[in-house]
XYZ file of C-alpha atoms in Angstrom:
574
model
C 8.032 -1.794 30.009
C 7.219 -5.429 28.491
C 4.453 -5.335 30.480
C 2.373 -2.246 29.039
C 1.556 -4.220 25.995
C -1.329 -6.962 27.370
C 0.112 -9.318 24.327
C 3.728 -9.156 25.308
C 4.268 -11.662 28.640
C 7.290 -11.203 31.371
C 8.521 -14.606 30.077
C 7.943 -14.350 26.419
C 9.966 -10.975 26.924
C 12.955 -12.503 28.423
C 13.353 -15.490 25.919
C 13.144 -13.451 23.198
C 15.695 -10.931 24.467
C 17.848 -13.681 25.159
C 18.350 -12.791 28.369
C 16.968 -16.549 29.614
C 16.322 -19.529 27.877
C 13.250 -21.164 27.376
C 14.260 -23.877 30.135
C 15.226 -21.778 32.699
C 12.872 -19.122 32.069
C 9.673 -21.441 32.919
C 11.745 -22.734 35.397
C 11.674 -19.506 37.387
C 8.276 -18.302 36.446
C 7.007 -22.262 37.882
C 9.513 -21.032 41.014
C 8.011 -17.458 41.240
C 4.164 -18.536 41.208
C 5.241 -21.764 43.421
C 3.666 -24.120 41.294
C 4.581 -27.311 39.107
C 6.456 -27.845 35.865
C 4.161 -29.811 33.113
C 6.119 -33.211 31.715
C 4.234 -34.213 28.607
C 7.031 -36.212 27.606
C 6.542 -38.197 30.682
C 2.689 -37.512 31.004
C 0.834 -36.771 27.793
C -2.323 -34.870 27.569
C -5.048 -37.130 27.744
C -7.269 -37.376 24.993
C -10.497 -37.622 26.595
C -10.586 -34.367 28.427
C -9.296 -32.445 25.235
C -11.648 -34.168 22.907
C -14.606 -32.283 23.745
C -13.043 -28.711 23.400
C -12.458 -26.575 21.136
C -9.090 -26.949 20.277
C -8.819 -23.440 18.929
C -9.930 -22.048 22.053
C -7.271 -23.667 24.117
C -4.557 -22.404 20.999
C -5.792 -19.237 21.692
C -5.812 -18.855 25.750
C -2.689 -20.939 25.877
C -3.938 -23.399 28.266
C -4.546 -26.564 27.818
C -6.379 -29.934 29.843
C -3.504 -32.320 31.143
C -4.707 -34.980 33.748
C -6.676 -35.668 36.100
C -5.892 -36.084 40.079
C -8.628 -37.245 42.125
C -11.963 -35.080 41.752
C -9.570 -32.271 40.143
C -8.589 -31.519 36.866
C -4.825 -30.125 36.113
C -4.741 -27.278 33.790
C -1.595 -26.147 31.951
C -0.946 -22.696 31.398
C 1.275 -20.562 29.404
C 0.708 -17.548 31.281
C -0.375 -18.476 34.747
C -1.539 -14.426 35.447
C -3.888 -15.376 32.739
C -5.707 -18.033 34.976
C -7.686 -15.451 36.904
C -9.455 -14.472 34.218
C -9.684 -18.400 32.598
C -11.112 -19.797 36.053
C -14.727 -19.088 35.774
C -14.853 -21.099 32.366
C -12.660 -23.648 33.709
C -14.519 -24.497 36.563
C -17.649 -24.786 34.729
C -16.544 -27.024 32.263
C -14.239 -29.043 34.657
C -15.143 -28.516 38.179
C -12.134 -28.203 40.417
C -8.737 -27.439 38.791
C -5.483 -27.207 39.601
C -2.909 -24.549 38.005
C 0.437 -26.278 36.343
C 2.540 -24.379 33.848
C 4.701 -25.813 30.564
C 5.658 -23.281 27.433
C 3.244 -21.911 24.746
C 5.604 -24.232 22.417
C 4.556 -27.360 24.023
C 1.423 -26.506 25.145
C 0.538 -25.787 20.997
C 2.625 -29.190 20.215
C 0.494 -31.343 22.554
C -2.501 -29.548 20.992
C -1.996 -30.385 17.521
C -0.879 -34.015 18.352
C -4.161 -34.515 19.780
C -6.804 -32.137 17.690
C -4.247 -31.421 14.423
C -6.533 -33.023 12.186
C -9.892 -31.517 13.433
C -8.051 -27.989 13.276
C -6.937 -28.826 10.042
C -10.047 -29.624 8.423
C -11.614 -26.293 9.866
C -9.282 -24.438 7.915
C -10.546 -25.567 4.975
C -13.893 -24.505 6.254
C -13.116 -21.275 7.976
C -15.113 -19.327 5.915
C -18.926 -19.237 6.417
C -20.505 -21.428 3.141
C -22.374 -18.035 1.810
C -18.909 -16.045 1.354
C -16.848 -19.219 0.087
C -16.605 -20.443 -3.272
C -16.285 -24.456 -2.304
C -19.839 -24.650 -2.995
C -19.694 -22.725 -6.072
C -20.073 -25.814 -8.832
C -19.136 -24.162 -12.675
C -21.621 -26.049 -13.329
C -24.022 -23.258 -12.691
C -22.709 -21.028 -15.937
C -22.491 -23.969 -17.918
C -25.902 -23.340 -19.497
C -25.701 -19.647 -19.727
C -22.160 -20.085 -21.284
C -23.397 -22.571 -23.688
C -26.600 -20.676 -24.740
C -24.440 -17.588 -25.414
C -21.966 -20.099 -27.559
C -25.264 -21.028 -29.697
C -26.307 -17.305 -29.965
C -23.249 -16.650 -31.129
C -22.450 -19.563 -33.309
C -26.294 -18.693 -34.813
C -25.298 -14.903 -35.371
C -21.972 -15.878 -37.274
C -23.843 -18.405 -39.568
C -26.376 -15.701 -40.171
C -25.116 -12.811 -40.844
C -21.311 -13.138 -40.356
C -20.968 -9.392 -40.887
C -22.902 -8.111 -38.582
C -22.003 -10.950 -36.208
C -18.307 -9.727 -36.746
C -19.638 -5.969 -36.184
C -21.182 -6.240 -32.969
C -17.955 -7.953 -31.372
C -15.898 -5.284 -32.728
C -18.358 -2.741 -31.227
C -18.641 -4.749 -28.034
C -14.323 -4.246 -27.608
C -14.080 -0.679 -28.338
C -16.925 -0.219 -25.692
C -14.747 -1.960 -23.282
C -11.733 -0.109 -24.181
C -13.135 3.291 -24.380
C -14.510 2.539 -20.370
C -11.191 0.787 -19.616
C -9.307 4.050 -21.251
C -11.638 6.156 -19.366
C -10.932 4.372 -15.627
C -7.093 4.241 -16.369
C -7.417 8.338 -17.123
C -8.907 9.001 -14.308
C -6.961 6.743 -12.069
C -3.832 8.192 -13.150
C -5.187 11.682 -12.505
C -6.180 10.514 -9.143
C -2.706 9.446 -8.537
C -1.558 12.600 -9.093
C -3.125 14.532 -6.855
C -0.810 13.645 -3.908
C 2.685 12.732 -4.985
C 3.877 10.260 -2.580
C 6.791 10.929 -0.253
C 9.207 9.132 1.329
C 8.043 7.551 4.607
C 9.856 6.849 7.728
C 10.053 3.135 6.836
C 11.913 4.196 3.600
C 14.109 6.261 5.271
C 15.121 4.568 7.891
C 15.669 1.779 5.495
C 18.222 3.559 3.848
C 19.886 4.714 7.324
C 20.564 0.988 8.329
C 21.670 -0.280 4.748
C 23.657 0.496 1.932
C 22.613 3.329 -0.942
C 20.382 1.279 -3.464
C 22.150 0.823 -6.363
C 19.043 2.624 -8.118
C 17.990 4.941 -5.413
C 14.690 6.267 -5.629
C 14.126 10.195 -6.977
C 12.635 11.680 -3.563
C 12.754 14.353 -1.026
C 14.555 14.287 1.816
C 13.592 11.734 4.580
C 11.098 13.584 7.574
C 11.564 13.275 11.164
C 12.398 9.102 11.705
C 10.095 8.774 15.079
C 6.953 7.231 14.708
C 6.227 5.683 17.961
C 7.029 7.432 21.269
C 8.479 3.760 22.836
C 9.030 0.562 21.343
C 7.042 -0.514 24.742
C 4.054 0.935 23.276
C 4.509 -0.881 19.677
C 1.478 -3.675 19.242
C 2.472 -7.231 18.669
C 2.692 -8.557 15.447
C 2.310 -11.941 14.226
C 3.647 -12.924 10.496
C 2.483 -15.547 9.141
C 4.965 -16.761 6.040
C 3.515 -20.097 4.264
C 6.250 -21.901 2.490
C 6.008 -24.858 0.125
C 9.124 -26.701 -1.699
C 11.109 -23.717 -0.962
C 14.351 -25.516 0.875
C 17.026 -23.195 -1.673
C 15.584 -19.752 0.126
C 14.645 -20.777 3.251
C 18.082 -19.434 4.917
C 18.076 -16.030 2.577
C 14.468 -15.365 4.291
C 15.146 -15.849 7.796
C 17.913 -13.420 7.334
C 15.852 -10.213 5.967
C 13.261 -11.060 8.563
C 16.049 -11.010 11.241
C 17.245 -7.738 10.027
C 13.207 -5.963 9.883
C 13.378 -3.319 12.339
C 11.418 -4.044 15.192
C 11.369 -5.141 18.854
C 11.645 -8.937 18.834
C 9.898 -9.278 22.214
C 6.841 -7.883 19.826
C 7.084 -9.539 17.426
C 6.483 -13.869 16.554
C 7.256 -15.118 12.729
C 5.064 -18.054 12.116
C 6.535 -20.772 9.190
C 3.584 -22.538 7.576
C 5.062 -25.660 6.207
C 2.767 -28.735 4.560
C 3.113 -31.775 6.378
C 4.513 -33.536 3.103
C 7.229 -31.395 2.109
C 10.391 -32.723 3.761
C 13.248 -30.681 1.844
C 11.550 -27.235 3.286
C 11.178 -28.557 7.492
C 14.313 -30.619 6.583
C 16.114 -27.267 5.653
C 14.555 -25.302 8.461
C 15.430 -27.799 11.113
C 19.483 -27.433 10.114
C 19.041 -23.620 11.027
C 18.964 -22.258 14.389
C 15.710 -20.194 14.738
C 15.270 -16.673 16.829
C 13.296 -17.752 19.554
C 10.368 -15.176 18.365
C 10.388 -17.570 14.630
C 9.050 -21.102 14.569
C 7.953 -24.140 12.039
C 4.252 -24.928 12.209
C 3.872 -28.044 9.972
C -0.278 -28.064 8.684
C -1.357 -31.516 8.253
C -3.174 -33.132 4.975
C -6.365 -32.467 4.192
C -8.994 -32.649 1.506
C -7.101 -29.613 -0.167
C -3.432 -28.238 0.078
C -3.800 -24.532 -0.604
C -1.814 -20.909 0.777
C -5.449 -19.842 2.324
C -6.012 -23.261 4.193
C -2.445 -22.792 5.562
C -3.020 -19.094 6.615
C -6.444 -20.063 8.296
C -4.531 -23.125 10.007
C -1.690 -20.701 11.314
C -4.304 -17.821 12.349
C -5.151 -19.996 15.145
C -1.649 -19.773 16.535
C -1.166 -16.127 16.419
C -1.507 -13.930 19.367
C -0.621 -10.142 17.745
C -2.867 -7.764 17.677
C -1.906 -7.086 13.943
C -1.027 -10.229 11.745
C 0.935 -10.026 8.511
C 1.823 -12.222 5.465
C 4.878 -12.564 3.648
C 5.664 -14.964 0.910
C 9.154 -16.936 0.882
C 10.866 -14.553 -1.750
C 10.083 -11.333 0.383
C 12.637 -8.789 0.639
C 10.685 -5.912 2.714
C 11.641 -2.538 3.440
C 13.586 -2.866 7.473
C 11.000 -0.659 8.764
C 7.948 -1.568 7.227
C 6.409 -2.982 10.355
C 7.098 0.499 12.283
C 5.095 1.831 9.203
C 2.303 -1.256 10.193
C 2.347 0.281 13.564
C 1.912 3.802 12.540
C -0.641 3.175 10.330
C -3.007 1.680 12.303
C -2.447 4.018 15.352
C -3.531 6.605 12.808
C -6.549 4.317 11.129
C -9.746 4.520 12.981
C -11.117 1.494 14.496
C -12.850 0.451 10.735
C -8.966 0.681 9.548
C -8.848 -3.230 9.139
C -5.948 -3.380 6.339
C -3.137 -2.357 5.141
C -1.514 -3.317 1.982
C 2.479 -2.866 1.499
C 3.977 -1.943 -1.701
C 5.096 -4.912 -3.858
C 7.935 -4.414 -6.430
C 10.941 -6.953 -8.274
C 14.916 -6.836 -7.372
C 15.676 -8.528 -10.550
C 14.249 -6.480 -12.957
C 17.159 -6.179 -15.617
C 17.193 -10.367 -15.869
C 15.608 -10.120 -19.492
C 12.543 -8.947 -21.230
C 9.930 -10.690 -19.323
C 11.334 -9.904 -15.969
C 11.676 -6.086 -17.208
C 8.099 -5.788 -18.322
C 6.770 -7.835 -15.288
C 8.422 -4.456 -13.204
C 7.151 -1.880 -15.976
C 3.985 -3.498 -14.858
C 3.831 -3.699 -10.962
C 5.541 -0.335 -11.097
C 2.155 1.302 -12.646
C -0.083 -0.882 -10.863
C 1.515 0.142 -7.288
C 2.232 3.177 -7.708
C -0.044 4.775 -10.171
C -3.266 2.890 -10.810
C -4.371 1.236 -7.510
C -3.749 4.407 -5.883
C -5.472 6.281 -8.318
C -8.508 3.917 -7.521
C -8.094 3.864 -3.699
C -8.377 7.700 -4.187
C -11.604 7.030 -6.298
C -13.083 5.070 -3.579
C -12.722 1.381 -4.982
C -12.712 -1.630 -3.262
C -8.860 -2.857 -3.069
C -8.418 -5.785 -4.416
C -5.217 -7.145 -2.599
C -2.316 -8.648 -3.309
C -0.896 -12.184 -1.789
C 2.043 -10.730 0.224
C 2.960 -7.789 2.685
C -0.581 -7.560 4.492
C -1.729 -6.586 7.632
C -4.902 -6.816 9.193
C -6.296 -6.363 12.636
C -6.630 -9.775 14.584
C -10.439 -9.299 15.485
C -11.331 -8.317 12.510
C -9.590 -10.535 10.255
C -10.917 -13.376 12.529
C -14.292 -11.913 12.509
C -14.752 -11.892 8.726
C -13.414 -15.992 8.806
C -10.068 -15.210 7.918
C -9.197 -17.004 3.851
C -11.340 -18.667 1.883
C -9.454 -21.892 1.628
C -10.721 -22.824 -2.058
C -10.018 -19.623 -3.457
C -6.531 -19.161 -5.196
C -7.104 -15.694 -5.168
C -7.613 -15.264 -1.850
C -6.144 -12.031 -0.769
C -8.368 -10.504 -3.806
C -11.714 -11.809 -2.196
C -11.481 -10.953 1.257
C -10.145 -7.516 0.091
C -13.858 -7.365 -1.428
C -15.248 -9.137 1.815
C -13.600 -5.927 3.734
C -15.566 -3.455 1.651
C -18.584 -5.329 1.889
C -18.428 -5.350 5.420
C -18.363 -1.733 5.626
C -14.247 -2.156 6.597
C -11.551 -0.090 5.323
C -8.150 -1.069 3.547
C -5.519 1.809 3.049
C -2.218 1.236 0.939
C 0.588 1.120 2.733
C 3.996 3.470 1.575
C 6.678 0.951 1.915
C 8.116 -1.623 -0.372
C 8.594 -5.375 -0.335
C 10.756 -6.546 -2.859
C 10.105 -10.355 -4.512
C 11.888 -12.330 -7.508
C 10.083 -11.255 -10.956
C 9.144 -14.235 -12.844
C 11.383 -14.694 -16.121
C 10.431 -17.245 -17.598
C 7.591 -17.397 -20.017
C 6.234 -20.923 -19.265
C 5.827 -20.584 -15.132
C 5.037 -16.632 -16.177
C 1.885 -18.039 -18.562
C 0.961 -20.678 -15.731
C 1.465 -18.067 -12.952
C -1.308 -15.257 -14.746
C -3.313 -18.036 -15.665
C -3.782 -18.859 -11.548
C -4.642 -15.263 -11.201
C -6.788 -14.596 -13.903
C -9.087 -18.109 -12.600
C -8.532 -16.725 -9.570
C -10.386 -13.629 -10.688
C -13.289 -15.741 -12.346
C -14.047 -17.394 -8.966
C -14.136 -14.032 -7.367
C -16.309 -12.031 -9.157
C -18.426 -15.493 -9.896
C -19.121 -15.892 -6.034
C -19.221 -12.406 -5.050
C -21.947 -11.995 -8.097
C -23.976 -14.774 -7.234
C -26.560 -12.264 -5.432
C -25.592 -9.286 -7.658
C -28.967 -7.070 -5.156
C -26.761 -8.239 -1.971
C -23.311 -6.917 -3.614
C -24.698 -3.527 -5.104
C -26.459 -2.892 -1.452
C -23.422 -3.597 0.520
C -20.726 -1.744 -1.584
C -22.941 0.654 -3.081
C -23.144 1.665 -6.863
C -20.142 3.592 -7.150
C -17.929 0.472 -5.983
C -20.254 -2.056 -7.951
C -19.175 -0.378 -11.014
C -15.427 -0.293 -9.936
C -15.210 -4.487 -9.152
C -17.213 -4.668 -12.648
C -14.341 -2.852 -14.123
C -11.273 -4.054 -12.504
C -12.485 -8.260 -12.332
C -14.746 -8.418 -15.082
C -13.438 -5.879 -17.431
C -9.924 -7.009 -16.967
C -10.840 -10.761 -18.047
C -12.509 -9.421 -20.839
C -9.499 -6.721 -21.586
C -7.141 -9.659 -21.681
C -9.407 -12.050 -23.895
C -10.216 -9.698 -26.297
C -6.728 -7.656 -26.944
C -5.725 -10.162 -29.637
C -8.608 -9.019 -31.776
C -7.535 -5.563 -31.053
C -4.036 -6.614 -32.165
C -5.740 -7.798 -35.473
C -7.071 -4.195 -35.654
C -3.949 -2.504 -35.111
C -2.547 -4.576 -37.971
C -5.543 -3.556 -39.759
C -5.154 0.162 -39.251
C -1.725 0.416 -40.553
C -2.798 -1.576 -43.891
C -0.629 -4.933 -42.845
C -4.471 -6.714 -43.004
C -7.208 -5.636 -44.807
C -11.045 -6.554 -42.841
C -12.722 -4.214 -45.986
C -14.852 -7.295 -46.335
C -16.741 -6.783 -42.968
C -15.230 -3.872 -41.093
C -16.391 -0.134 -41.631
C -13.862 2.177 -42.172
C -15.565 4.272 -38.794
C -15.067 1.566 -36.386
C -11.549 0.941 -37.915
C -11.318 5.142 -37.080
C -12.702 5.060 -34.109
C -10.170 2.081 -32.738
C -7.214 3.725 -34.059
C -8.116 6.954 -32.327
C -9.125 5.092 -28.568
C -6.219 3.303 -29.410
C -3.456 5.519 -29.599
C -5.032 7.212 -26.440
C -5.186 3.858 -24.788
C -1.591 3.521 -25.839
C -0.535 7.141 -24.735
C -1.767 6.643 -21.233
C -0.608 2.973 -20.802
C 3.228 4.527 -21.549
C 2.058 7.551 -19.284
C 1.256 5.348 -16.809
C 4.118 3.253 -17.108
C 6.486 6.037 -17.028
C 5.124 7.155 -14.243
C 5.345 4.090 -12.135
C 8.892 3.517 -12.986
C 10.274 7.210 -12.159
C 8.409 6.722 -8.906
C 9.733 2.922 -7.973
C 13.172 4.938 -8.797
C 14.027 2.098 -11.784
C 16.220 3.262 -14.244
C 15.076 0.969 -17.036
C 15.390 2.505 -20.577
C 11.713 4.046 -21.532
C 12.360 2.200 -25.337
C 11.190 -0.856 -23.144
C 8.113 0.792 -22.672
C 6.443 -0.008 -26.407
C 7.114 -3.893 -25.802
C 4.354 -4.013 -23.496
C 1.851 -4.681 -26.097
C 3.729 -7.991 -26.652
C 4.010 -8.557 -23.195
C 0.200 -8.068 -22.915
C -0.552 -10.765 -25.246
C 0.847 -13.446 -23.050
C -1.797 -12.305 -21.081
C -4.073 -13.427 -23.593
C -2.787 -16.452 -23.578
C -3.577 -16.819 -20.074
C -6.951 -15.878 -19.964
């Protein structure tokens, strides 16, 4: 049955299954095909003959250019019934070779000890120069930014006013369009009430009651899959950095995940230079189907170098990313597998549900959930339904191997990557669908790391819609006007939303007398703000309300109100 599924190997199947070990498994399969054992520890790979490969290549046919004997040249393979198929390209670039076989594990190890850096530093440049910020200089808006400073600085000096007019006219405009896209989004959302999937219910067959169980109809039919032979294998990819204290926590909700482990490989992306996180995961014993993949320095130490560094190791057909806090629904991945055996081929993501398990810490942490409750589960769906581009999110993601690949994987300067290549997959013509199951992470609590944490993602958001808008022609002709307007709205207009909100705050205060702007504000636009602003207001708690009854919290709606506070360290941020 292992062998129905082209990524799942004989051998692979019985380590994993822990029928054999890794020793005696090769052992036989070197006995079965009558052909030698690979000693590297004796016999390393020699440098020359691996120098002029690519080393991804070899990484991702398992085989690997070991000695040579004579006129021939030994090649060591994972999977010696792949040779067949790698002999024509082996004997043109080598001539005569002979078959030897070692494990994928060593095979990868003497890899990276010989081409580790050069795979490293393609990482970093994964991502064709035209779709990558790393040659995006801010420079370039400097003098744009500073000639609108002057114009402004002129206006003020002129005719202070009017100067003080025309911003105030400039943020009701955005907040009547923002009000607008939320009211519509949140009617989208309605339309199709979601419903709880197999992965949720069969969740909540292996495990406890929640304490807070969501309010939802009873669970369908739980088979999604004829076989588990027929399930495609995943690779997760789960990049870690100075996170030694969690480390055990996370291998044990990935061991519990509900799926086949002879389908399944979890990849741990670890920086070369972190010692407490390999030191921790070297005192655990490991599934054979996890491993530690250290990535080695480079000229920048980011999450999207690491993923593009640990895409060359993965051999699924679907490859996922978690983050080291991840608690995700046990069977999401049976979800994965249903959804994209339901996509069409252009079905190239999928994007899991993100939510907090510690949402009653304190205020911060409570608001944080108020707002990934609305943003999962009312607004983005409202604007998937509208036809937006998705803007992901850094954890529980899927994609299709040959497509991900194809589009050059991360851009490794970005630190919002998982935003920009969710707009690379709409340019591209490629779809991303939101997926209904639930991956629960640690809310952040603290106001400091919660300031420093937005800030990331609001830059983040600046280098997006900077790079993406450097040929605005290119952009509106490959998403098309509809979702121009939408990744105007949700990058631009939410930087602007968050840097302007504390002069709306001044007019709030102004509208209920506590300051007076008589001087230079007419009593219509003071009118017309307190009207889009209680509507604003009405369908923020709307929205909020919404998103909680659906993530099944039971926080107290009086929390709702505080969120204007909580928006302001948004502010802060931008």
């Amino acid at each position: 049955a292992a062998l129905r599924n082209p990524q799942v190997h004989l051998v692979d199947h019985l380590i994993a299954s822990g029928v054999m070990d890794e020793g005696a498994a090769y052992g036989a399969l070197a006995a079965h095909w009558a052909i030698g054992l690979a000693d590297f520890t004796r016999y390393p790979v020699d440098t020359a003959l691996i120098a002029p490969l690519d080393a991804a290549t070899c990484l991702a046919g398992h085989w690997v250019p070991w000695r040579k004997i004579g006129a021939s040249t030994v090649i060591v393979c994972a999977y010696p019934e792949d040779f067949t198929a790698l002999r024509p390209m082996l004997n043109t670039a080598f001539g005569t070779v002979i078959l030897a076989i070692a494990p994928r594990r060593a095979i990868n190890a003497q890899i990276m000890a010989k081409a580790g850096a050069a795979l490293a530093r393609r990482a970093e440049t994964l991502l064709p120069a035209g779709d990558s910020c790393r040659n995006f200089s801010p420079r370039r808006i400097y003098a744009p930014l500073c000639a609108g400073a002057a114009i402004t600085g002129a206006g003020v000096l002129a005719a202070p006013t009017m100067a003080a007019l025309a911003l105030l006219c400039f943020a009701l405009a955005l907040a009547y369009s923002q009000t607008a896209l939320k009211l519509v989004a949140l009617m989208a959302s309605l339309r199709r009430p979601p419903a709880r999937t197999p992965a949720q219910a069969l969740t909540e067959a292996l495990t406890n009651p929640p304490t807070n169980p969501p309010c939802q109809p009873a669970p369908p039919t739980l088979h999604i899959v004829p076989t588990d032979a027929d399930l495609p294998f995943i690779s997760i990819m789960v990049p870690l950095f100075c996170e030694s204290r969690i480390v055990a926590r996370l291998i044990r909700r990935l061991e519990r995940l509900d799926y086949p482990s002879t389908a399944l490989e979890v990849i741990f992306l670890t920086e070369d230079n972190d010692t407490a996180t390999a030191s921790a995961l070297s005192s655990i014993t490991l599934p054979a189907w996890m491993r530690v993949l250290p990535v080695p320095a480079g000229t920048i130490r980011t999450k999207p170098r690491a993923l593009n560094y640990g895409l060359d190791h993965c051999k699924g057909q679907i490859i996922g990313v978690y983050d080291a806090e991840d608690a995700p629904d046990l069977g999401q991945l049976r979800a994965v597998a249903q959804g994209f055996a339901k996509g069409g081929p252009r079905l190239a993501c999928l994007q899991g549900r993100l939510d907090y398990y510690n949402p009653t810490h304190n205020w911060l942490s409570r608001c944080f959930t108020i707002e990934y409750a609305a943003w999962w589960r009312v607004t983005l769906p409202g604007f998937a339904r509208m036809g937006f581009a998705i803007p992901l999110g850094g954890t529980t993601l899927f994609f299709r191997s040959e497509i991900l690949r194809k589009l050059g994987g991360w851009d490794a300067h970005n630190v919002t990557e998982d935003a920009d290549l969710g707009l690379r997959l709409a340019r591209r013509g490629y779809q991303t669908q939101l997926l209904d199951s639930t991956t629960y992470e640690e809310a952040n609590s603290r106001v400091i790391p919660w300031i420093k944490q937005r800030s990331r993602w609001i830059k983040g958001y600046i280098m997006t819609y900077a790079s993406h808008m450097r040929r605005p022609s290119a952009l509106l002709r490959d998403m098309g006007a509809w979702r121009f307007f939408g990744l105007q709205m949700m990058f631009a207009g939410t930087v602007l939303h968050a840097l302007l909100a504390p002069i709306m705050a001044l007019l709030w205060l102004a509208a209920f007398g506590a300051v007076s702007f008589s001087d230079f504000a007419a009593a219509h636009i003071l009118f017309q703000f307190t009207t889009i602003g209680f509507v604003a207001e009405a369908l923020m708690l709307a929205a909020n309300y919404l998103g909680l009854r659906r993530a099944g919290h039971r926080l107290s709606p009086l929390w709702l109100p505080t969120m204007m506070a909580y928006n302001l360290l948004a502010s802060l941020a931008a």
